[in-house]
Amino acid sequence: DGGITQSPKYLFRKEGQNVTLSCEQNLNHDAMYWYRQDPGQGLRLIYYSQIVNDFQKGDIAEGYSVSREKKESFPLTVTSAQKNPTAFYLCASSIYREGQPQHFGDGTRLSIL
Amino acid sequence: GNSVTQMEGPVTLSEEAFLTINCTYTATGYPSLFWYVQYPGEGLQLLLKATKADDKGSNKGFEATYRKETTSFHLEKGSVQVSDSAVYFCALLDTDKLIFGTGTRLQVFP
């Protein structure tokens, strides 16, 4: 079955540590996205990538970094510069064509110890 | 800029009741519109979509019509079930990025 796999499902971080969230897709989609979801709020875009070796900042990129070395993979690093990292992180992918929906993984919940 | 506004929840209904969740948007042009559903602890699932004015998206008994006159994309279902309890997000596609509403929690009781 094709889909998007995010790992781990739960992640704990000590203050001052960087952590990397994994996102892999086997849908052969060109574009990939990272969103952050906080309680009672909608999703906010962190970074997105339309093609390998290229990515753009979203609305809340500060304190985060990404790479896109392979079409299938789009890992997100939450750096120690992100002052409030506790949230639910969602990865998505889509065919890069007008009107095409994004498909989401099951998310990673990050908490600070 | 483009934006999406959803009615605040929670929406609480008895099983078999009629559901409406309001969604209005602000956009230049006519973007594609989507409804996503999120069950507890999970990611978002695409529920339905409409890509142009007057299109009606439908899936699993849910429907929404793209109304350009009222810039709306309200979600409706004739008879809800307990299993429909979830958070519903309205979204529009702005070039290559999705813009989401804040979500509406639906609670259905037997």
Short mmCIF file of C-alpha atoms in Angstrom, two decimals:
data_model
loop_
_atom_site.label_atom_id
_atom_site.label_comp_id
_atom_site.label_asym_id
_atom_site.label_seq_id
_atom_site.Cartn_x
_atom_site.Cartn_y
_atom_site.Cartn_z
CA ASP A 1 0.00 0.00 0.00
CA GLY A 2 1.26 3.47 -0.86
CA GLY A 3 1.41 6.04 1.86
CA ILE A 4 3.33 8.38 4.10
CA THR A 5 5.22 7.04 7.10
CA GLN A 6 6.21 9.29 9.96
CA SER A 7 8.43 8.10 12.77
CA PRO A 8 8.56 7.98 15.66
CA LYS A 9 4.95 8.45 16.76
CA TYR A 10 6.06 9.94 20.09
CA LEU A 11 9.32 11.79 20.72
CA PHE A 12 10.75 13.36 23.82
CA ARG A 13 13.47 15.98 23.83
CA LYS A 14 15.57 17.50 26.53
CA GLU A 15 16.03 21.24 26.40
CA GLY A 16 19.00 22.24 24.25
CA GLN A 17 18.85 19.13 22.07
CA ASN A 18 18.18 18.93 18.36
CA VAL A 19 15.82 16.18 17.23
CA THR A 20 14.98 14.90 13.76
CA LEU A 21 11.54 13.71 12.68
CA SER A 22 11.38 11.26 9.82
CA CYS A 23 8.96 11.39 6.88
CA GLU A 24 9.01 8.87 4.04
CA GLN A 25 6.54 8.50 1.16
CA ASN A 26 6.18 5.83 -1.51
CA LEU A 27 3.50 7.64 -3.52
CA ASN A 28 6.01 9.01 -6.04
CA HIS A 29 4.86 12.52 -5.13
CA ASP A 30 6.98 15.49 -6.13
CA ALA A 31 6.07 17.84 -3.30
CA MET A 32 6.40 17.34 0.46
CA TYR A 33 5.36 19.51 3.40
CA TRP A 34 5.79 19.86 7.16
CA TYR A 35 3.06 21.32 9.35
CA ARG A 36 2.82 22.06 13.02
CA GLN A 37 -0.47 21.63 14.90
CA ASP A 38 -1.14 23.14 18.30
CA PRO A 39 -4.30 22.48 20.38
CA GLY A 40 -7.30 24.42 19.15
CA GLN A 41 -5.44 25.77 16.15
CA GLY A 42 -5.25 24.89 12.52
CA LEU A 43 -2.15 23.61 10.82
CA ARG A 44 0.72 25.99 10.17
CA LEU A 45 3.24 25.40 7.41
CA ILE A 46 6.88 25.06 8.48
CA TYR A 47 8.72 24.11 5.27
CA TYR A 48 7.88 22.64 1.91
CA SER A 49 9.74 21.15 -1.01
CA GLN A 50 8.56 20.89 -4.60
CA ILE A 51 11.59 19.05 -5.95
CA VAL A 52 14.68 17.22 -4.76
CA ASN A 53 17.46 19.47 -3.41
CA ASP A 54 15.13 22.46 -3.13
CA PHE A 55 12.86 23.68 -0.33
CA GLN A 56 11.16 26.88 0.82
CA LYS A 57 10.28 28.37 4.18
CA GLY A 58 6.67 28.35 5.26
CA ASP A 59 5.01 30.63 7.77
CA ILE A 60 6.86 29.45 10.89
CA ALA A 61 10.29 28.21 9.74
CA GLU A 62 12.35 29.77 12.55
CA GLY A 63 14.01 27.12 14.72
CA TYR A 64 13.51 24.35 12.15
CA SER A 65 15.59 22.93 9.30
CA VAL A 66 14.93 20.40 6.52
CA SER A 67 16.68 18.56 3.72
CA ARG A 68 15.43 16.92 0.55
CA GLU A 69 18.18 14.65 -0.75
CA LYS A 70 15.78 12.00 -2.05
CA LYS A 71 12.33 12.26 -3.56
CA GLU A 72 10.93 9.86 -0.96
CA SER A 73 12.30 11.53 2.15
CA PHE A 74 11.86 14.92 3.82
CA PRO A 75 13.24 14.90 7.39
CA LEU A 76 12.56 17.81 9.75
CA THR A 77 15.05 18.86 12.43
CA VAL A 78 13.73 20.76 15.41
CA THR A 79 16.70 22.74 16.68
CA SER A 80 17.41 24.10 20.13
CA ALA A 81 16.57 27.53 18.71
CA GLN A 82 12.89 26.55 18.61
CA LYS A 83 11.72 27.84 21.97
CA ASN A 84 8.34 26.14 22.09
CA PRO A 85 8.71 22.86 20.22
CA THR A 86 5.99 20.86 22.00
CA ALA A 87 3.40 20.16 19.30
CA PHE A 88 2.00 17.60 16.89
CA TYR A 89 3.97 17.53 13.63
CA LEU A 90 2.39 16.40 10.37
CA CYS A 91 4.10 15.57 7.12
CA ALA A 92 2.25 15.63 3.80
CA SER A 93 2.93 15.05 0.14
CA SER A 94 1.21 15.78 -3.15
CA ILE A 95 1.51 15.59 -6.90
CA TYR A 96 2.80 19.00 -7.94
CA ARG A 97 -0.15 19.92 -10.15
CA GLU A 98 -3.01 22.41 -9.84
CA GLY A 99 -5.87 21.28 -7.66
CA GLN A 100 -4.19 18.15 -6.31
CA PRO A 101 -4.82 17.39 -2.64
CA GLN A 102 -2.16 16.75 -0.05
CA HIS A 103 -1.97 13.36 1.66
CA PHE A 104 -0.91 13.22 5.29
CA GLY A 105 1.03 10.90 7.55
CA ASP A 106 -0.15 9.96 11.05
CA GLY A 107 2.02 12.55 12.76
CA THR A 108 4.71 12.73 15.43
CA ARG A 109 3.98 14.15 18.87
CA LEU A 110 7.02 15.96 20.27
CA SER A 111 7.27 16.76 23.98
CA ILE A 112 9.92 18.49 26.08
CA LEU A 113 11.19 16.66 29.15
CA GLY B 1 -3.96 37.36 1.81
CA ASN B 2 -6.01 34.23 1.38
CA SER B 3 -7.74 32.85 4.45
CA VAL B 4 -10.32 30.32 5.67
CA THR B 5 -12.83 30.83 8.47
CA GLN B 6 -14.69 27.97 10.11
CA MET B 7 -17.41 27.93 12.70
CA GLU B 8 -16.15 27.33 16.21
CA GLY B 9 -16.91 24.08 17.89
CA PRO B 10 -17.60 21.84 19.45
CA VAL B 11 -20.67 20.86 17.50
CA THR B 12 -22.63 18.36 19.57
CA LEU B 13 -25.30 16.23 17.91
CA SER B 14 -27.34 13.13 18.54
CA GLU B 15 -26.94 10.19 16.19
CA GLU B 16 -28.95 10.55 12.94
CA ALA B 17 -29.12 14.35 13.24
CA PHE B 18 -28.36 16.67 10.32
CA LEU B 19 -24.91 18.23 10.25
CA THR B 20 -23.73 21.56 8.88
CA ILE B 21 -20.25 22.94 9.49
CA ASN B 22 -19.81 26.39 8.01
CA CYS B 23 -16.70 27.39 6.07
CA THR B 24 -16.08 30.67 4.25
CA TYR B 25 -12.98 31.77 2.46
CA THR B 26 -11.20 34.87 1.23
CA ALA B 27 -9.15 34.44 -1.92
CA THR B 28 -8.12 36.00 -5.17
CA GLY B 29 -9.36 33.90 -8.03
CA TYR B 30 -11.02 30.53 -7.53
CA PRO B 31 -8.80 28.18 -5.55
CA SER B 32 -9.47 24.50 -5.05
CA LEU B 33 -11.27 23.79 -1.77
CA PHE B 34 -11.00 20.79 0.54
CA TRP B 35 -12.44 19.23 3.65
CA TYR B 36 -10.15 17.08 5.77
CA VAL B 37 -11.06 14.97 8.81
CA GLN B 38 -8.80 14.16 11.76
CA TYR B 39 -9.59 11.33 14.16
CA PRO B 40 -7.96 11.38 17.62
CA GLY B 41 -4.21 10.83 17.53
CA GLU B 42 -4.09 10.53 13.75
CA GLY B 43 -3.14 12.61 10.75
CA LEU B 44 -5.55 14.29 8.37
CA GLN B 45 -7.55 12.36 5.81
CA LEU B 46 -8.96 13.97 2.71
CA LEU B 47 -12.75 13.86 2.94
CA LEU B 48 -13.77 15.66 -0.25
CA LYS B 49 -12.73 18.38 -2.63
CA ALA B 50 -14.04 20.81 -5.26
CA THR B 51 -11.86 22.47 -7.85
CA LYS B 52 -14.18 25.04 -9.43
CA ALA B 53 -17.29 27.08 -8.74
CA ASP B 54 -20.55 25.11 -8.41
CA ASP B 55 -18.67 21.82 -8.04
CA LYS B 56 -20.07 19.51 -5.39
CA GLY B 57 -17.65 17.24 -3.56
CA SER B 58 -19.04 14.18 -1.84
CA ASN B 59 -17.76 11.17 0.09
CA LYS B 60 -19.11 8.82 2.80
CA GLY B 61 -22.42 10.73 2.94
CA PHE B 62 -20.74 14.11 3.36
CA GLU B 63 -21.25 16.86 0.79
CA ALA B 64 -19.99 20.39 0.17
CA THR B 65 -20.72 22.78 -2.70
CA TYR B 66 -18.28 25.42 -3.93
CA ARG B 67 -20.31 28.66 -3.84
CA LYS B 68 -18.44 31.60 -5.34
CA GLU B 69 -21.32 34.05 -4.73
CA THR B 70 -21.11 33.55 -0.98
CA THR B 71 -17.44 32.41 -0.93
CA SER B 72 -18.52 29.37 1.06
CA PHE B 73 -17.88 25.63 1.17
CA HIS B 74 -20.15 24.36 3.95
CA LEU B 75 -19.92 20.70 4.94
CA GLU B 76 -23.20 18.78 5.31
CA LYS B 77 -24.34 15.26 6.19
CA GLY B 78 -27.92 14.14 6.39
CA SER B 79 -27.55 11.62 9.25
CA VAL B 80 -24.45 11.55 11.43
CA GLN B 81 -23.10 8.52 13.25
CA VAL B 82 -21.07 8.19 16.43
CA SER B 83 -18.12 7.17 14.25
CA ASP B 84 -18.19 10.62 12.58
CA SER B 85 -16.90 12.20 15.80
CA ALA B 86 -13.67 13.94 14.80
CA VAL B 87 -12.19 17.33 13.97
CA TYR B 88 -13.02 18.69 10.52
CA PHE B 89 -10.78 21.16 8.68
CA CYS B 90 -11.70 23.31 5.71
CA ALA B 91 -8.77 24.33 3.48
CA LEU B 92 -7.99 26.15 0.27
CA LEU B 93 -5.07 25.63 -2.08
CA ASP B 94 -3.05 28.81 -2.48
CA THR B 95 -0.78 28.11 -5.46
CA ASP B 96 1.03 25.12 -3.92
CA LYS B 97 0.26 25.59 -0.22
CA LEU B 98 -2.78 24.64 1.78
CA ILE B 99 -4.35 27.27 4.02
CA PHE B 100 -6.40 25.71 6.81
CA GLY B 101 -9.21 26.88 9.00
CA THR B 102 -8.84 26.32 12.74
CA GLY B 103 -10.92 23.14 12.68
CA THR B 104 -14.34 22.25 14.09
CA ARG B 105 -14.74 19.42 16.57
CA LEU B 106 -17.83 17.27 16.04
CA GLN B 107 -19.15 15.12 18.89
CA VAL B 108 -21.95 12.68 18.11
CA PHE B 109 -23.75 10.92 20.96
CA PRO B 110 -25.87 7.77 20.70
#
